[in-house]
Coordinates of C-alpha atoms in Angstrom, one line a residue:
Chain G
M1 CA 73.5 66.0 101.6
T2 CA 72.3 67.1 98.2
L3 CA 73.9 69.4 95.7
Y4 CA 71.8 72.3 96.9
T5 CA 73.0 71.8 100.5
V6 CA 76.6 72.1 99.3
I7 CA 75.8 75.2 97.2
F8 CA 74.1 76.8 100.2
Y9 CA 77.1 76.3 102.5
L10 CA 79.6 77.4 99.8
L11 CA 77.6 80.6 99.1
G12 CA 77.3 81.3 102.9
L13 CA 81.0 80.9 103.2
V14 CA 81.7 83.3 100.4
T15 CA 79.2 85.8 101.8
V16 CA 80.7 85.8 105.3
A17 CA 84.3 85.8 104.0
A18 CA 83.7 88.7 101.7
T19 CA 81.9 90.7 104.4
I20 CA 84.7 90.1 106.9
L21 CA 87.2 91.3 104.2
A22 CA 85.0 94.3 103.4
I23 CA 84.7 95.5 107.0
T24 CA 88.4 95.3 107.7
R25 CA 89.8 97.0 104.7
S26 CA 91.4 100.4 105.3
N27 CA 91.0 101.4 101.6
L28 CA 87.3 102.3 101.1
V29 CA 87.2 101.4 97.4
H30 CA 88.5 97.9 98.2
A31 CA 85.8 97.6 100.9
V32 CA 83.0 98.5 98.5
V33 CA 84.3 96.0 95.9
Y34 CA 84.4 93.2 98.4
L35 CA 80.9 94.2 99.5
V36 CA 79.7 93.8 95.9
V37 CA 81.0 90.2 96.0
S38 CA 79.1 89.6 99.2
F39 CA 75.9 91.0 97.7
F40 CA 76.3 88.8 94.6
A41 CA 76.6 85.7 96.8
T42 CA 73.6 86.8 98.8
A43 CA 71.6 87.2 95.5
M44 CA 72.6 83.6 94.6
L45 CA 71.3 82.6 98.1
F46 CA 68.0 84.3 97.4
Y47 CA 67.8 82.4 94.1
L48 CA 68.5 79.2 95.9
L49 CA 65.8 79.9 98.5
G50 CA 63.1 80.4 95.9
A51 CA 63.1 84.1 95.3
P52 CA 64.5 84.7 91.7
F53 CA 62.9 88.1 91.3
V54 CA 64.3 89.4 94.6
A55 CA 67.7 88.0 93.6
I56 CA 67.6 90.0 90.4
L57 CA 66.6 93.1 92.3
E58 CA 69.4 92.5 94.8
V59 CA 71.9 92.5 92.0
I60 CA 70.4 95.6 90.4
I61 CA 69.7 97.7 93.4
Y62 CA 72.2 96.6 96.1
A63 CA 75.2 95.5 94.0
G64 CA 74.5 98.0 91.2
A65 CA 72.9 101.2 92.3
I66 CA 73.8 101.5 96.0
M67 CA 77.4 100.4 95.8
V68 CA 78.0 102.6 92.7
L69 CA 76.6 105.5 94.7
F70 CA 79.1 104.7 97.5
L71 CA 81.9 104.6 94.9
F72 CA 80.8 108.0 93.5
I73 CA 80.9 109.6 97.0
I74 CA 84.2 108.0 97.9
M75 CA 85.8 109.2 94.7
M76 CA 84.2 112.7 95.1
L77 CA 85.3 113.2 98.7
R78 CA 88.7 111.5 98.4
P79 CA 88.9 110.8 102.2
E80 CA 92.4 111.0 103.7
K81 CA 94.0 108.1 105.5
S82 CA 93.8 108.8 109.2
P83 CA 97.0 107.9 111.0
V84 CA 96.4 105.0 113.3
K85 CA 98.2 105.3 116.6
A86 CA 99.7 102.1 118.1
G87 CA 97.2 100.4 120.5
T88 CA 94.1 102.2 119.3
R89 CA 93.3 99.5 116.9
V90 CA 92.9 96.9 119.7
R91 CA 91.1 99.5 121.9
R92 CA 88.8 100.1 119.0
W93 CA 88.0 96.6 117.9
L94 CA 88.0 94.7 121.2
P95 CA 84.8 96.1 122.7
A96 CA 82.9 95.7 119.5
L97 CA 84.1 92.2 119.0
V98 CA 83.3 91.2 122.6
L99 CA 79.8 92.6 122.5
A100 CA 79.1 91.1 119.1
G101 CA 80.5 87.7 120.2
I102 CA 78.2 87.6 123.2
T103 CA 75.2 88.6 121.1
L104 CA 76.0 86.1 118.4
A105 CA 76.5 83.3 120.9
S106 CA 73.1 83.9 122.6
L107 CA 71.4 84.3 119.2
I108 CA 72.7 80.9 118.0
L109 CA 71.7 79.3 121.3
L110 CA 68.2 80.7 121.0
I111 CA 67.9 79.6 117.3
V112 CA 69.1 76.1 118.1
A113 CA 66.8 75.8 121.1
A114 CA 63.7 77.1 119.2
P115 CA 61.2 74.4 118.2
G116 CA 60.8 73.7 114.5
G117 CA 64.1 75.0 113.5
A118 CA 65.4 71.7 112.3
T119 CA 62.6 71.2 109.7
P120 CA 64.4 71.1 106.3
L121 CA 63.4 73.6 103.7
L122 CA 62.0 72.1 100.5
L123 CA 62.8 73.5 97.1
A124 CA 60.2 76.0 95.8
A125 CA 60.3 79.1 93.7
A126 CA 57.9 82.1 93.3
S127 CA 57.7 83.2 89.7
P128 CA 57.8 86.9 89.1
R129 CA 54.2 86.7 87.9
E130 CA 52.9 85.3 91.3
F131 CA 55.2 87.8 93.1
G132 CA 53.9 90.8 91.3
R133 CA 50.3 89.7 91.7
A134 CA 50.7 89.3 95.4
L135 CA 52.6 92.6 95.7
Y136 CA 50.1 94.7 93.8
H137 CA 46.9 92.9 94.9
H138 CA 47.5 92.9 98.6
H139 CA 50.2 95.5 99.3
W140 CA 49.6 98.3 96.8
F141 CA 49.3 100.9 99.5
A142 CA 52.7 100.0 100.9
V143 CA 54.1 100.4 97.4
E144 CA 52.7 103.9 97.2
V145 CA 54.2 104.7 100.6
A146 CA 57.6 103.4 99.6
S147 CA 57.5 105.5 96.4
F148 CA 56.7 108.5 98.5
L149 CA 59.5 107.7 100.9
L150 CA 61.9 107.6 97.9
L151 CA 60.6 110.9 96.7
V152 CA 61.2 112.4 100.2
A153 CA 64.7 111.0 100.2
L154 CA 65.4 112.5 96.8
V155 CA 64.2 115.9 98.0
G156 CA 66.2 115.6 101.2
A157 CA 69.4 114.6 99.3
L158 CA 69.0 117.5 96.9
Y159 CA 68.5 119.9 99.8
L160 CA 71.5 118.7 101.7
G161 CA 73.8 118.5 98.7
R162 CA 73.2 121.9 97.3
R163 CA 76.1 124.4 97.3
D164 CA 75.9 127.1 99.9
T165 CA 75.3 130.5 98.4
G166 CA 74.8 132.5 101.5
T167 CA 77.2 133.1 104.4
A168 CA 75.2 131.6 107.2
A169 CA 76.3 128.0 106.9
G170 CA 80.0 128.6 106.4
S171 CA 80.7 130.1 109.8
L172 CA 81.8 126.8 111.4
E173 CA 84.6 126.1 109.0
E174 CA 87.3 127.9 110.9
Q175 CA 86.9 125.8 114.0
P176 CA 90.0 123.7 114.8
Chain B
M1 CA 65.6 69.7 100.6
I2 CA 68.1 72.4 101.0
V3 CA 69.1 73.0 104.7
P4 CA 67.4 73.3 108.0
F5 CA 65.7 76.6 108.6
S6 CA 67.9 77.3 111.6
H7 CA 71.1 77.3 109.4
V8 CA 69.6 80.1 107.3
L9 CA 68.8 82.1 110.5
I10 CA 72.3 81.5 111.8
L11 CA 73.9 82.7 108.6
A12 CA 71.7 85.8 108.7
G13 CA 72.7 86.4 112.3
I14 CA 76.4 86.1 111.6
L15 CA 76.0 88.7 108.7
F16 CA 74.0 91.0 111.0
V17 CA 76.6 90.8 113.7
L18 CA 79.4 91.5 111.2
G19 CA 77.5 94.6 110.1
A20 CA 77.1 95.7 113.7
V21 CA 80.8 95.3 114.3
C22 CA 81.6 97.4 111.3
A23 CA 79.2 100.1 112.5
L24 CA 80.7 100.0 116.0
A25 CA 84.4 99.7 115.4
R26 CA 85.1 101.7 112.3
R27 CA 85.5 105.5 112.7
N28 CA 84.9 106.5 109.0
L29 CA 81.4 107.7 108.3
I30 CA 81.2 105.8 105.0
M31 CA 82.2 102.6 106.7
I32 CA 79.5 103.1 109.4
L33 CA 76.9 103.5 106.6
I34 CA 78.3 100.3 104.9
G35 CA 77.8 98.4 108.2
V36 CA 74.2 99.5 108.3
E37 CA 73.8 98.2 104.7
V38 CA 75.2 94.8 105.7
M39 CA 72.7 94.6 108.6
L40 CA 69.8 95.4 106.3
N41 CA 70.9 92.8 103.9
A42 CA 71.1 90.2 106.6
A43 CA 67.6 91.0 107.7
G44 CA 66.5 90.4 104.1
L45 CA 68.2 87.0 104.1
A46 CA 66.3 85.9 107.2
L47 CA 63.0 87.1 105.6
I48 CA 63.6 85.2 102.4
G49 CA 64.3 82.0 104.4
A50 CA 61.1 82.5 106.4
A51 CA 59.1 83.0 103.2
L52 CA 60.4 79.7 102.0
K53 CA 59.7 77.9 105.2
W54 CA 56.0 79.0 105.6
R55 CA 55.4 79.2 101.8
Q56 CA 54.1 82.8 102.1
L57 CA 55.1 85.5 99.7
E58 CA 54.9 88.2 102.4
G59 CA 58.5 87.6 103.3
Q60 CA 59.8 88.3 99.8
I61 CA 57.5 91.3 99.5
F62 CA 58.9 92.7 102.7
V63 CA 62.4 92.4 101.3
I64 CA 61.4 94.7 98.5
F65 CA 60.4 97.4 101.0
I66 CA 63.7 96.8 102.9
M67 CA 65.5 97.6 99.6
A68 CA 63.4 100.8 99.1
V69 CA 64.2 101.9 102.7
A70 CA 67.9 101.0 102.2
A71 CA 68.1 103.1 99.0
A72 CA 66.4 106.1 100.7
E73 CA 68.6 105.7 103.7
V74 CA 71.8 105.6 101.6
A75 CA 70.8 108.6 99.6
V76 CA 70.1 110.8 102.6
G77 CA 73.0 109.4 104.6
L78 CA 75.5 110.0 101.8
A79 CA 74.1 113.5 101.4
L80 CA 74.6 114.1 105.1
I81 CA 78.2 112.8 104.8
V82 CA 79.0 115.2 101.9
Y83 CA 77.4 118.0 103.9
S84 CA 79.4 117.4 107.0
Q85 CA 82.6 116.9 105.0
R86 CA 82.1 120.3 103.5
R87 CA 81.5 121.9 106.8
T88 CA 84.3 120.3 108.8
G89 CA 86.7 118.9 106.2
T90 CA 86.9 115.4 107.6
L91 CA 85.1 112.1 107.5
E92 CA 86.3 110.7 110.8
A93 CA 83.6 110.4 113.5
D94 CA 86.2 111.1 116.2
R95 CA 86.8 114.6 114.9
F96 CA 83.2 115.8 115.4
N97 CA 83.9 117.3 118.8
L98 CA 82.8 120.9 118.5
L99 CA 81.1 120.7 121.9
K100 CA 84.1 119.4 123.7
G101 CA 85.1 121.8 126.5

């Protein structure tokens, strides 16, 4: 039981607890802030598991950019609180929890039964230099494809987010 | 040594299942998208652990691409949410029942 082991379990506990708190909040802003905590703890786990550069990117992209985008959208749309009828909460969560419990139990059984799972991980770290070299020497084409994907997503988001000037798209608004 | 590899996988599995529960049980469109984010993050954790176990950088490189896909997915998904909120005035997935007889 080294110090790193303790740190791993603590960070795992923080991640799981923050995620549980995030997915049960009814206020969306609170959910997003708890999720930022969860992503910070995951970034620390990445650092512990030998990926410092990916940990930094996790903080910048996930906890920074994506979560702030969520906050922007939540504050722009100002979603109304939907009134929850008595009994629907159980009816809503119970099937999901039962399915997830069965899946998680079988997953844990499979992981425990798999050979080689008990081999302890040794400390190692990939420096950003090695990481960038491996990325751009062997996987440069995938980087190009990813950049093209981001460009397509940008164009798609612009197209979907534009204001309607014509009358064709507004015809469904009067539906009950 | 840190921990056995199976513990990393179990942690990633718990996070993935939590994301799936969020996407299944919540009715708000934004919370469904957040559930998908949690699931992608859990997949990244499993890949980082595998990269450390086999001492190959491919696992970490794959996480970069997962992040790119997650960013693109969030951009398009949130644009779709804004679009549907403009058309129907709601974010609840239960209220999208135009085809109901």
